[in-house]
Amino acid sequence: MRRVVVTGMGIACPLGVGVEHVWRRLINAESGIGAITRFDAKDSPCQVAGQVPPGVRADGGLDLNEWIPVKDQKKMDRFIHLAMVAGSEAVEDSGWVPETEDERCATGVMIGSGIGGLETIYHASILVNEGKARRLSPFFIPSALSNLASGHLSIKYGFKGPNHSVVTACATGVHAIGDASRLIGLGDADVMLAGGAEATVCEIGIAGFCASRALSTGFNDRPEQASRPWDKDRDGFVMGEGSGCVVLEEYEHAKKRGAKIYAEVSGYGMSGDAYHITAPAEGHDGAFRSMRNAMKSGGYSPADIQYVNAHGTSTPLGDDLELEAAERLFGDSARGLAMSSTKSATGHLLGAAGAIEAVFSILAIRDGVVPPTLNLDEPSRISAIDRVAKTAQQRRIKVALSNSFGFGGTNASVIFRVV
């Protein structure tokens, strides 16, 4: 297999727009979670979410007019908007501009979404139900399709290589990065733009997850405290929206053109629970095997890993089971391990979560800083693993692992290392 490195990164998330702006806020222990403003949520059991802040790019805010022509915005659901922002930043950051047809055909896109254009589907269904089907936009279907994030980015940049998408619930972002790295490793592409995008902070998205009793409902008056992984008072996850993207590149290809290299993708593992549509089994064997498979693919032992960016959604069941799986895997090495959940600051971005958390893991390697777990006042479970409560830590990180797990029992882990 050919070596694969990361040469570009982009983010739009509740902490803002732009990798450096978001990273600075994250390690400063700031929160991107607040009261829902995208719709009137006063009658909802959950009234908090992580929303991409408005503003201008220079200040870390989102103004779509800076990224997408107005006439094209109407052809896209919000998840595509967010993918266009993060994907464009990642491509700009990489400096990769294919100049020949062969180079364009060797450059692909793999952006996934756990749910796709949910808000678009919701509003279209209302029109149909009201007998106004003739008023549907001709762009309704393509604006809602999960693979159209990849489609629009490939069209924008003329990338003619593999044009693919991943839909594996909350594991989507990691699966997209891992699968894209394997396409490069196998020679199907030299460069891939990969990641995830999600925009489910809408009436039907919040109502649906409330109905499944997955969302936090006890902190509506204290939004910034609502996402609290591993804390005894956690009562569910906080919905977030956004996108994270990376440019992956074959190592020799990147070196030849003098690209800056952030890290190497050096391990990728997957597993299935085969247990329940939403809940992990006791002991979270699926998480254990996913992490173990990632280590096996990279030739790592537990002692080689310094940091784990946890799935850690702030749910009563999942957090401690992931911790238990990590303790089982790392054994005696658990005492030297840092493991934090950045969802405490961003909320849970579903299919985009693994992608932005991959970026956070890479930045932890670059800067030697482990981002904190906010709101961890009193852990519900004692562990030898340092969960980096409230304050970022200076640590030398050579190898970092990032987890994402999804409904249906799908699990993914990716490992990055310093080059």
CSV table of C-alpha atoms in Angstrom, one decimal:
chain,number,residue,atom,x,y,z
A,1,MET,CA,0.0,0.0,0.0
A,2,ARG,CA,1.2,3.5,-0.8
A,3,ARG,CA,1.6,6.0,2.0
A,4,VAL,CA,-1.1,8.6,2.5
A,5,VAL,CA,-0.6,12.0,4.1
A,6,VAL,CA,-2.8,15.0,4.9
A,7,THR,CA,-1.9,18.2,3.0
A,8,GLY,CA,-5.0,20.4,3.5
A,9,MET,CA,-7.8,20.9,6.1
A,10,GLY,CA,-11.0,22.8,6.4
A,11,ILE,CA,-13.7,23.3,9.0
A,12,ALA,CA,-17.1,24.9,9.5
A,13,CYS,CA,-18.6,24.0,12.9
A,14,PRO,CA,-20.3,25.5,15.9
A,15,LEU,CA,-16.9,27.0,17.0
A,16,GLY,CA,-16.7,29.0,13.7
A,17,VAL,CA,-15.3,28.8,10.2
A,18,GLY,CA,-11.6,28.2,9.5
A,19,VAL,CA,-9.3,25.7,11.0
A,20,GLU,CA,-7.0,28.1,13.0
A,21,HIS,CA,-10.0,30.1,14.4
A,22,VAL,CA,-11.8,26.9,15.5
A,23,TRP,CA,-8.7,25.3,16.9
A,24,ARG,CA,-7.8,28.4,19.0
A,25,ARG,CA,-11.3,28.5,20.5
A,26,LEU,CA,-11.3,24.8,21.2
A,27,ILE,CA,-8.0,24.8,23.1
A,28,ASN,CA,-9.1,27.9,25.0
A,29,ALA,CA,-12.0,25.8,26.3
A,30,GLU,CA,-14.7,27.9,24.6
A,31,SER,CA,-18.1,26.4,23.7
A,32,GLY,CA,-20.0,26.6,20.4
A,33,ILE,CA,-23.3,25.5,21.9
A,34,GLY,CA,-26.2,27.9,22.5
A,35,ALA,CA,-29.9,28.3,22.2
A,36,ILE,CA,-31.4,27.1,19.0
A,37,THR,CA,-31.9,30.0,16.6
A,38,ARG,CA,-32.5,28.3,13.3
A,39,PHE,CA,-36.2,27.7,14.1
A,40,ASP,CA,-38.6,28.5,17.0
A,41,ALA,CA,-37.8,25.7,19.5
A,42,LYS,CA,-39.8,27.0,22.5
A,43,ASP,CA,-42.1,23.9,22.4
A,44,SER,CA,-39.3,21.4,22.0
A,45,PRO,CA,-38.0,19.3,24.9
A,46,CYS,CA,-34.5,20.2,23.6
A,47,GLN,CA,-33.8,23.8,22.9
A,48,VAL,CA,-30.0,23.9,22.6
A,49,ALA,CA,-27.7,23.0,19.7
A,50,GLY,CA,-24.3,23.8,18.1
A,51,GLN,CA,-24.9,26.1,15.1
A,52,VAL,CA,-22.3,27.5,12.8
A,53,PRO,CA,-22.1,31.2,13.8
A,54,PRO,CA,-23.0,33.9,11.2
A,55,GLY,CA,-20.4,36.6,10.3
A,56,VAL,CA,-17.6,37.0,7.9
A,57,ARG,CA,-14.8,34.7,7.1
A,58,ALA,CA,-12.1,37.0,8.5
A,59,ASP,CA,-13.8,36.9,11.9
A,60,GLY,CA,-14.5,33.1,11.9
A,61,GLY,CA,-18.1,33.5,10.9
A,62,LEU,CA,-20.2,32.1,8.0
A,63,ASP,CA,-21.4,34.3,5.2
A,64,LEU,CA,-22.3,32.0,2.3
A,65,ASN,CA,-21.9,34.8,-0.2
A,66,GLU,CA,-18.2,34.6,0.4
A,67,TRP,CA,-18.1,30.9,-0.6
A,68,ILE,CA,-21.0,30.1,-3.0
A,69,PRO,CA,-22.7,32.3,-5.7
A,70,VAL,CA,-26.1,33.3,-4.7
A,71,LYS,CA,-27.8,31.6,-7.7
A,72,ASP,CA,-26.2,28.3,-6.7
A,73,GLN,CA,-27.1,28.5,-3.0
A,74,LYS,CA,-30.7,27.8,-3.8
A,75,LYS,CA,-29.7,24.5,-5.5
A,76,MET,CA,-28.2,23.1,-2.3
A,77,ASP,CA,-29.3,22.0,1.1
A,78,ARG,CA,-27.5,23.5,4.1
A,79,PHE,CA,-25.3,20.4,4.5
A,80,ILE,CA,-24.0,21.0,1.0
A,81,HIS,CA,-23.4,24.6,1.8
A,82,LEU,CA,-21.3,23.6,4.8
A,83,ALA,CA,-19.4,21.0,2.8
A,84,MET,CA,-18.6,23.6,0.2
A,85,VAL,CA,-17.1,25.9,2.9
A,86,ALA,CA,-15.0,23.2,4.6
A,87,GLY,CA,-14.0,21.5,1.3
A,88,SER,CA,-13.0,24.8,-0.3
A,89,GLU,CA,-10.8,25.8,2.7
A,90,ALA,CA,-9.1,22.4,2.6
A,91,VAL,CA,-8.4,22.6,-1.1
A,92,GLU,CA,-7.1,26.2,-0.8
A,93,ASP,CA,-4.9,25.1,2.2
A,94,SER,CA,-3.4,22.2,0.3
A,95,GLY,CA,-2.3,24.4,-2.6
A,96,TRP,CA,-3.2,21.5,-5.0
A,97,VAL,CA,-4.3,22.7,-8.5
A,98,PRO,CA,-4.3,19.9,-11.1
A,99,GLU,CA,-3.1,21.3,-14.4
A,100,THR,CA,-3.4,18.3,-16.7
A,101,GLU,CA,-6.2,15.9,-17.6
A,102,ASP,CA,-4.3,13.1,-16.0
A,103,GLU,CA,-3.9,15.0,-12.8
A,104,ARG,CA,-7.6,15.9,-12.7
A,105,CYS,CA,-8.5,12.3,-13.3
A,106,ALA,CA,-6.2,11.2,-10.4
A,107,THR,CA,-8.0,13.6,-8.0
A,108,GLY,CA,-11.2,12.5,-6.4
A,109,VAL,CA,-13.8,13.5,-3.7
A,110,MET,CA,-15.4,11.5,-1.0
A,111,ILE,CA,-17.6,13.6,1.3
A,112,GLY,CA,-20.2,11.7,3.3
A,113,SER,CA,-23.3,12.7,5.3
A,114,GLY,CA,-25.2,10.6,7.8
A,115,ILE,CA,-28.6,12.0,6.8
A,116,GLY,CA,-28.2,14.4,3.9
A,117,GLY,CA,-30.7,17.0,3.0
A,118,LEU,CA,-33.2,16.5,5.9
A,119,GLU,CA,-34.3,20.1,6.1
A,120,THR,CA,-35.0,20.3,2.4
A,121,ILE,CA,-37.0,17.1,2.5
A,122,TYR,CA,-39.0,18.4,5.5
A,123,HIS,CA,-40.0,21.6,3.8
A,124,ALA,CA,-40.7,19.8,0.5
A,125,SER,CA,-43.0,17.3,2.2
A,126,ILE,CA,-45.0,20.2,3.7
A,127,LEU,CA,-45.6,21.6,0.3
A,128,VAL,CA,-46.7,18.3,-1.1
A,129,ASN,CA,-49.0,17.7,1.9
A,130,GLU,CA,-50.6,21.1,1.3
A,131,GLY,CA,-51.3,20.2,-2.3
A,132,LYS,CA,-48.6,22.4,-3.6
A,133,ALA,CA,-46.4,19.8,-5.3
A,134,ARG,CA,-46.2,22.0,-8.4
A,135,ARG,CA,-44.2,24.6,-6.4
A,136,LEU,CA,-41.4,22.1,-5.6
A,137,SER,CA,-38.0,23.3,-6.8
A,138,PRO,CA,-36.6,21.4,-9.7
A,139,PHE,CA,-33.5,21.2,-7.6
A,140,PHE,CA,-35.3,19.5,-4.7
A,141,ILE,CA,-33.9,16.0,-5.3
A,142,PRO,CA,-30.3,16.9,-6.1
A,143,SER,CA,-30.2,19.3,-3.1
A,144,ALA,CA,-31.2,16.5,-0.8
A,145,LEU,CA,-29.0,13.6,-2.0
A,146,SER,CA,-26.1,12.8,0.3
A,147,ASN,CA,-23.6,12.3,-2.5
A,148,LEU,CA,-24.2,15.8,-3.9
A,149,ALA,CA,-21.7,17.3,-1.5
A,150,SER,CA,-19.1,15.3,-3.3
A,151,GLY,CA,-20.7,16.2,-6.6
A,152,HIS,CA,-20.7,19.9,-6.2
A,153,LEU,CA,-17.1,20.0,-5.0
A,154,SER,CA,-15.9,17.8,-7.9
A,155,ILE,CA,-17.7,20.2,-10.3
A,156,LYS,CA,-16.2,23.3,-8.6
A,157,TYR,CA,-12.6,22.1,-8.9
A,158,GLY,CA,-12.8,19.8,-11.9
A,159,PHE,CA,-11.8,16.8,-9.9
A,160,LYS,CA,-12.5,13.8,-12.2
A,161,GLY,CA,-11.2,11.0,-10.1
A,162,PRO,CA,-13.3,8.8,-7.8
A,163,ASN,CA,-16.5,10.6,-6.9
A,164,HIS,CA,-18.0,8.7,-4.0
A,165,SER,CA,-19.9,9.2,-0.8
A,166,VAL,CA,-20.3,7.4,2.5
A,167,VAL,CA,-23.5,7.1,4.6
A,168,THR,CA,-22.8,5.3,7.9
A,169,ALA,CA,-24.6,7.5,10.4
A,170,CYS,CA,-22.2,9.0,13.0
A,171,ALA,CA,-19.3,7.0,11.7
A,172,THR,CA,-19.5,8.6,8.3
A,173,GLY,CA,-16.7,11.1,8.6
A,174,VAL,CA,-14.1,8.6,9.7
A,175,HIS,CA,-15.2,6.1,7.1
A,176,ALA,CA,-14.9,8.7,4.4
A,177,ILE,CA,-11.3,9.6,5.4
A,178,GLY,CA,-10.3,6.0,5.9
A,179,ASP,CA,-11.9,4.7,2.6
A,180,ALA,CA,-10.4,7.6,0.6
A,181,SER,CA,-7.0,6.9,2.1
A,182,ARG,CA,-7.3,3.3,0.9
A,183,LEU,CA,-8.2,4.4,-2.6
A,184,ILE,CA,-5.0,6.3,-2.7
A,185,GLY,CA,-3.1,3.5,-1.1
A,186,LEU,CA,-4.4,1.1,-3.8
A,187,GLY,CA,-3.5,3.5,-6.6
A,188,ASP,CA,-7.1,4.5,-7.6
A,189,ALA,CA,-6.2,8.2,-7.0
A,190,ASP,CA,-3.2,10.3,-6.1
A,191,VAL,CA,-5.3,13.0,-4.2
A,192,MET,CA,-8.6,12.8,-2.5
A,193,LEU,CA,-10.8,15.5,-0.8
A,194,ALA,CA,-12.5,13.6,2.0
A,195,GLY,CA,-14.7,14.3,5.0
A,196,GLY,CA,-18.3,14.7,6.2
A,197,ALA,CA,-21.1,17.3,6.4
A,198,GLU,CA,-24.3,17.5,8.3
A,199,ALA,CA,-27.1,20.0,8.9
A,200,THR,CA,-29.8,18.5,11.1
A,201,VAL,CA,-30.5,21.5,13.4
A,202,CYS,CA,-34.0,21.8,12.0
A,203,GLU,CA,-37.5,21.1,13.2
A,204,ILE,CA,-37.7,17.5,12.1
A,205,GLY,CA,-34.1,16.7,13.1
A,206,ILE,CA,-34.5,17.9,16.6
A,207,ALA,CA,-38.0,16.4,17.0
A,208,GLY,CA,-36.8,13.0,15.7
A,209,PHE,CA,-33.9,12.7,18.1
A,210,CYS,CA,-36.0,14.0,20.9
A,211,ALA,CA,-38.5,11.2,20.2
A,212,SER,CA,-35.7,8.6,20.5
A,213,ARG,CA,-34.8,10.3,23.8
A,214,ALA,CA,-31.2,10.8,22.6
A,215,LEU,CA,-30.9,14.6,23.1
A,216,SER,CA,-30.1,16.6,26.3
A,217,THR,CA,-33.2,18.2,27.7
A,218,GLY,CA,-32.1,19.3,31.2
A,219,PHE,CA,-29.8,22.2,30.3
A,220,ASN,CA,-32.0,24.5,28.1
A,221,ASP,CA,-31.3,27.4,30.4
A,222,ARG,CA,-27.5,26.6,30.4
A,223,PRO,CA,-26.7,25.6,26.8
A,224,GLU,CA,-22.9,25.7,27.2
A,225,GLN,CA,-23.2,23.0,30.0
A,226,ALA,CA,-25.4,20.7,28.0
A,227,SER,CA,-22.7,18.5,26.4
A,228,ARG,CA,-20.8,16.9,29.2
A,229,PRO,CA,-19.2,13.6,28.2
A,230,TRP,CA,-18.4,11.2,31.1
A,231,ASP,CA,-20.0,13.5,33.6
A,232,LYS,CA,-22.5,12.0,36.0
A,233,ASP,CA,-25.1,14.7,35.2
A,234,ARG,CA,-25.1,14.1,31.4
A,235,ASP,CA,-28.5,13.4,30.0
A,236,GLY,CA,-28.0,13.1,26.2
A,237,PHE,CA,-26.1,14.5,23.3
A,238,VAL,CA,-26.4,18.0,21.8
A,239,MET,CA,-27.0,18.3,18.1
A,240,GLY,CA,-24.4,20.1,16.1
A,241,GLU,CA,-24.0,21.1,12.4
A,242,GLY,CA,-21.0,21.6,10.2
A,243,SER,CA,-18.4,20.0,8.0
A,244,GLY,CA,-14.8,18.9,8.2
A,245,CYS,CA,-12.7,18.1,5.2
A,246,VAL,CA,-9.1,17.0,4.6
A,247,VAL,CA,-7.0,16.7,1.4
A,248,LEU,CA,-5.3,13.3,1.4
A,249,GLU,CA,-2.4,12.8,-0.9
A,250,GLU,CA,0.1,10.0,-1.8
A,251,TYR,CA,3.2,10.7,0.1
A,252,GLU,CA,5.7,10.9,-2.9
A,253,HIS,CA,3.2,13.0,-4.8
A,254,ALA,CA,3.0,15.5,-2.0
A,255,LYS,CA,6.8,15.6,-1.5
A,256,LYS,CA,7.4,16.1,-5.2
A,257,ARG,CA,5.3,19.2,-5.3
A,258,GLY,CA,6.7,20.5,-2.0
A,259,ALA,CA,3.4,20.4,-0.2
A,260,LYS,CA,3.2,21.0,3.5
A,261,ILE,CA,2.4,17.8,5.3
A,262,TYR,CA,0.4,17.8,8.5
A,263,ALA,CA,0.4,14.1,9.3
A,264,GLU,CA,0.2,10.6,7.9
A,265,VAL,CA,-2.9,8.4,7.9
A,266,SER,CA,-1.3,5.4,9.4
A,267,GLY,CA,-4.1,3.1,10.6
A,268,TYR,CA,-7.8,2.5,9.8
A,269,GLY,CA,-10.1,0.0,11.5
A,270,MET,CA,-13.8,-0.9,11.2
A,271,SER,CA,-16.2,-3.2,13.0
A,272,GLY,CA,-19.9,-4.0,13.4
A,273,ASP,CA,-21.7,-4.6,16.7
A,274,ALA,CA,-24.4,-7.0,15.3
A,275,TYR,CA,-26.4,-6.2,18.4
A,276,HIS,CA,-28.9,-3.3,18.3
A,277,ILE,CA,-29.9,-0.5,16.0
A,278,THR,CA,-29.0,2.3,18.4
A,279,ALA,CA,-27.3,0.9,21.5
A,280,PRO,CA,-23.8,-0.6,21.9
A,281,ALA,CA,-23.5,-4.0,23.6
A,282,GLU,CA,-22.2,-4.3,27.1
A,283,GLY,CA,-18.5,-3.7,27.1
A,284,HIS,CA,-18.7,-2.1,23.7
A,285,ASP,CA,-16.9,-4.9,21.9
A,286,GLY,CA,-17.4,-3.1,18.6
A,287,ALA,CA,-15.4,-0.1,19.7
A,288,PHE,CA,-12.7,-2.4,21.1
A,289,ARG,CA,-12.4,-4.2,17.8
A,290,SER,CA,-12.5,-1.1,15.7
A,291,MET,CA,-9.6,0.5,17.7
A,292,ARG,CA,-7.7,-2.8,17.7
A,293,ASN,CA,-8.1,-3.2,13.9
A,294,ALA,CA,-6.9,0.3,13.3
A,295,MET,CA,-3.8,-0.4,15.4
A,296,LYS,CA,-3.2,-3.7,13.6
A,297,SER,CA,-3.4,-2.1,10.2
A,298,GLY,CA,-0.8,0.4,11.3
A,299,GLY,CA,1.4,-2.0,13.2
A,300,TYR,CA,0.9,-0.2,16.5
A,301,SER,CA,0.8,-1.5,20.1
A,302,PRO,CA,-1.2,0.3,22.7
A,303,ALA,CA,1.9,2.0,24.1
A,304,ASP,CA,2.4,3.8,20.8
A,305,ILE,CA,-0.7,5.9,21.1
A,306,GLN,CA,-0.6,9.1,23.1
A,307,TYR,CA,-4.0,10.6,22.4
A,308,VAL,CA,-7.5,9.3,21.6
A,309,ASN,CA,-10.2,11.7,20.4
A,310,ALA,CA,-13.2,9.8,21.7
A,311,HIS,CA,-16.6,9.4,20.1
A,312,GLY,CA,-17.9,10.6,23.6
A,313,THR,CA,-21.3,12.0,22.7
A,314,SER,CA,-22.5,12.7,26.3
A,315,THR,CA,-25.0,9.9,26.4
A,316,PRO,CA,-25.5,8.0,29.7
A,317,LEU,CA,-24.8,4.6,28.1
A,318,GLY,CA,-22.3,5.2,25.4
A,319,ASP,CA,-19.6,7.3,27.1
A,320,ASP,CA,-18.7,4.8,29.8
A,321,LEU,CA,-18.8,1.8,27.5
A,322,GLU,CA,-16.3,3.5,25.1
A,323,LEU,CA,-14.1,4.2,28.1
A,324,GLU,CA,-14.4,0.6,29.2
A,325,ALA,CA,-13.4,-0.5,25.7
A,326,ALA,CA,-10.4,1.8,25.7
A,327,GLU,CA,-9.3,0.5,29.2
A,328,ARG,CA,-9.5,-3.1,27.9
A,329,LEU,CA,-7.5,-2.3,24.8
A,330,PHE,CA,-4.8,-0.2,26.3
A,331,GLY,CA,-4.3,-2.2,29.5
A,332,ASP,CA,-1.3,-1.0,31.4
A,333,SER,CA,-0.7,1.8,28.8
A,334,ALA,CA,-4.0,3.5,29.9
A,335,ARG,CA,-2.1,5.4,32.6
A,336,GLY,CA,-0.1,7.3,30.0
A,337,LEU,CA,-3.1,8.0,27.7
A,338,ALA,CA,-5.0,11.2,27.1
A,339,MET,CA,-8.5,10.8,25.9
A,340,SER,CA,-10.9,13.7,25.4
A,341,SER,CA,-14.2,14.4,23.8
A,342,THR,CA,-14.3,17.6,21.7
A,343,LYS,CA,-18.1,17.2,21.3
A,344,SER,CA,-18.3,18.9,24.7
A,345,ALA,CA,-17.5,22.1,22.8
A,346,THR,CA,-19.1,21.5,19.4
A,347,GLY,CA,-22.0,19.1,20.1
A,348,HIS,CA,-22.4,16.0,18.0
A,349,LEU,CA,-22.2,16.7,14.3
A,350,LEU,CA,-23.4,13.2,13.3
A,351,GLY,CA,-21.9,12.3,9.9
A,352,ALA,CA,-19.5,15.3,10.1
A,353,ALA,CA,-18.3,14.5,13.6
A,354,GLY,CA,-15.5,12.1,12.7
A,355,ALA,CA,-14.2,14.5,10.1
A,356,ILE,CA,-13.8,17.6,12.3
A,357,GLU,CA,-12.4,15.4,15.1
A,358,ALA,CA,-9.8,14.0,12.7
A,359,VAL,CA,-8.7,17.5,12.1
A,360,PHE,CA,-8.6,18.1,15.8
A,361,SER,CA,-6.4,15.0,16.2
A,362,ILE,CA,-4.0,16.2,13.5
A,363,LEU,CA,-3.7,19.6,15.1
A,364,ALA,CA,-3.0,17.9,18.5
A,365,ILE,CA,0.0,16.3,16.8
A,366,ARG,CA,1.1,19.4,15.1
A,367,ASP,CA,0.9,21.7,18.2
A,368,GLY,CA,1.5,19.2,21.0
A,369,VAL,CA,-1.8,20.2,22.6
A,370,VAL,CA,-4.6,18.0,23.7
A,371,PRO,CA,-8.0,19.7,23.6
A,372,PRO,CA,-10.1,19.5,26.7
A,373,THR,CA,-13.3,17.8,27.7
A,374,LEU,CA,-15.6,20.6,28.8
A,375,ASN,CA,-18.1,20.3,31.7
A,376,LEU,CA,-16.5,17.2,33.2
A,377,ASP,CA,-17.2,18.2,36.8
A,378,GLU,CA,-17.7,14.8,38.3
A,379,PRO,CA,-16.9,11.7,36.3
A,380,SER,CA,-19.5,8.9,36.4
A,381,ARG,CA,-16.7,6.4,36.3
A,382,ILE,CA,-13.2,6.4,37.7
A,383,SER,CA,-10.5,5.6,35.2
A,384,ALA,CA,-6.7,5.6,34.8
A,385,ILE,CA,-7.2,7.3,31.4
A,386,ASP,CA,-6.8,11.1,31.6
A,387,ARG,CA,-9.9,12.6,30.1
A,388,VAL,CA,-8.4,16.1,30.0
A,389,ALA,CA,-11.1,17.8,32.1
A,390,LYS,CA,-11.8,21.4,31.3
A,391,THR,CA,-8.3,22.6,30.4
A,392,ALA,CA,-6.1,21.7,27.4
A,393,GLN,CA,-2.8,20.0,28.1
A,394,GLN,CA,0.6,20.4,26.6
A,395,ARG,CA,1.7,16.9,25.5
A,396,ARG,CA,4.0,15.6,22.9
A,397,ILE,CA,1.8,13.6,20.5
A,398,LYS,CA,3.4,11.4,17.9
A,399,VAL,CA,0.4,9.2,17.3
A,400,ALA,CA,-3.3,10.0,17.7
A,401,LEU,CA,-6.4,7.8,17.2
A,402,SER,CA,-9.9,9.1,16.6
A,403,ASN,CA,-13.2,7.1,17.1
A,404,SER,CA,-16.6,7.4,15.5
A,405,PHE,CA,-19.5,5.0,16.1
A,406,GLY,CA,-23.0,5.1,14.5
A,407,PHE,CA,-26.5,3.7,14.6
A,408,GLY,CA,-26.8,0.2,13.3
A,409,GLY,CA,-23.6,-0.8,15.1
A,410,THR,CA,-21.1,0.6,12.7
A,411,ASN,CA,-17.7,1.6,14.1
A,412,ALA,CA,-14.7,3.3,12.7
A,413,SER,CA,-11.3,4.4,14.0
A,414,VAL,CA,-8.5,6.2,12.2
A,415,ILE,CA,-4.9,6.8,13.3
A,416,PHE,CA,-2.6,9.7,12.4
A,417,ARG,CA,1.1,10.0,13.1
A,418,VAL,CA,3.7,12.7,12.8
A,419,VAL,CA,5.7,12.5,9.6
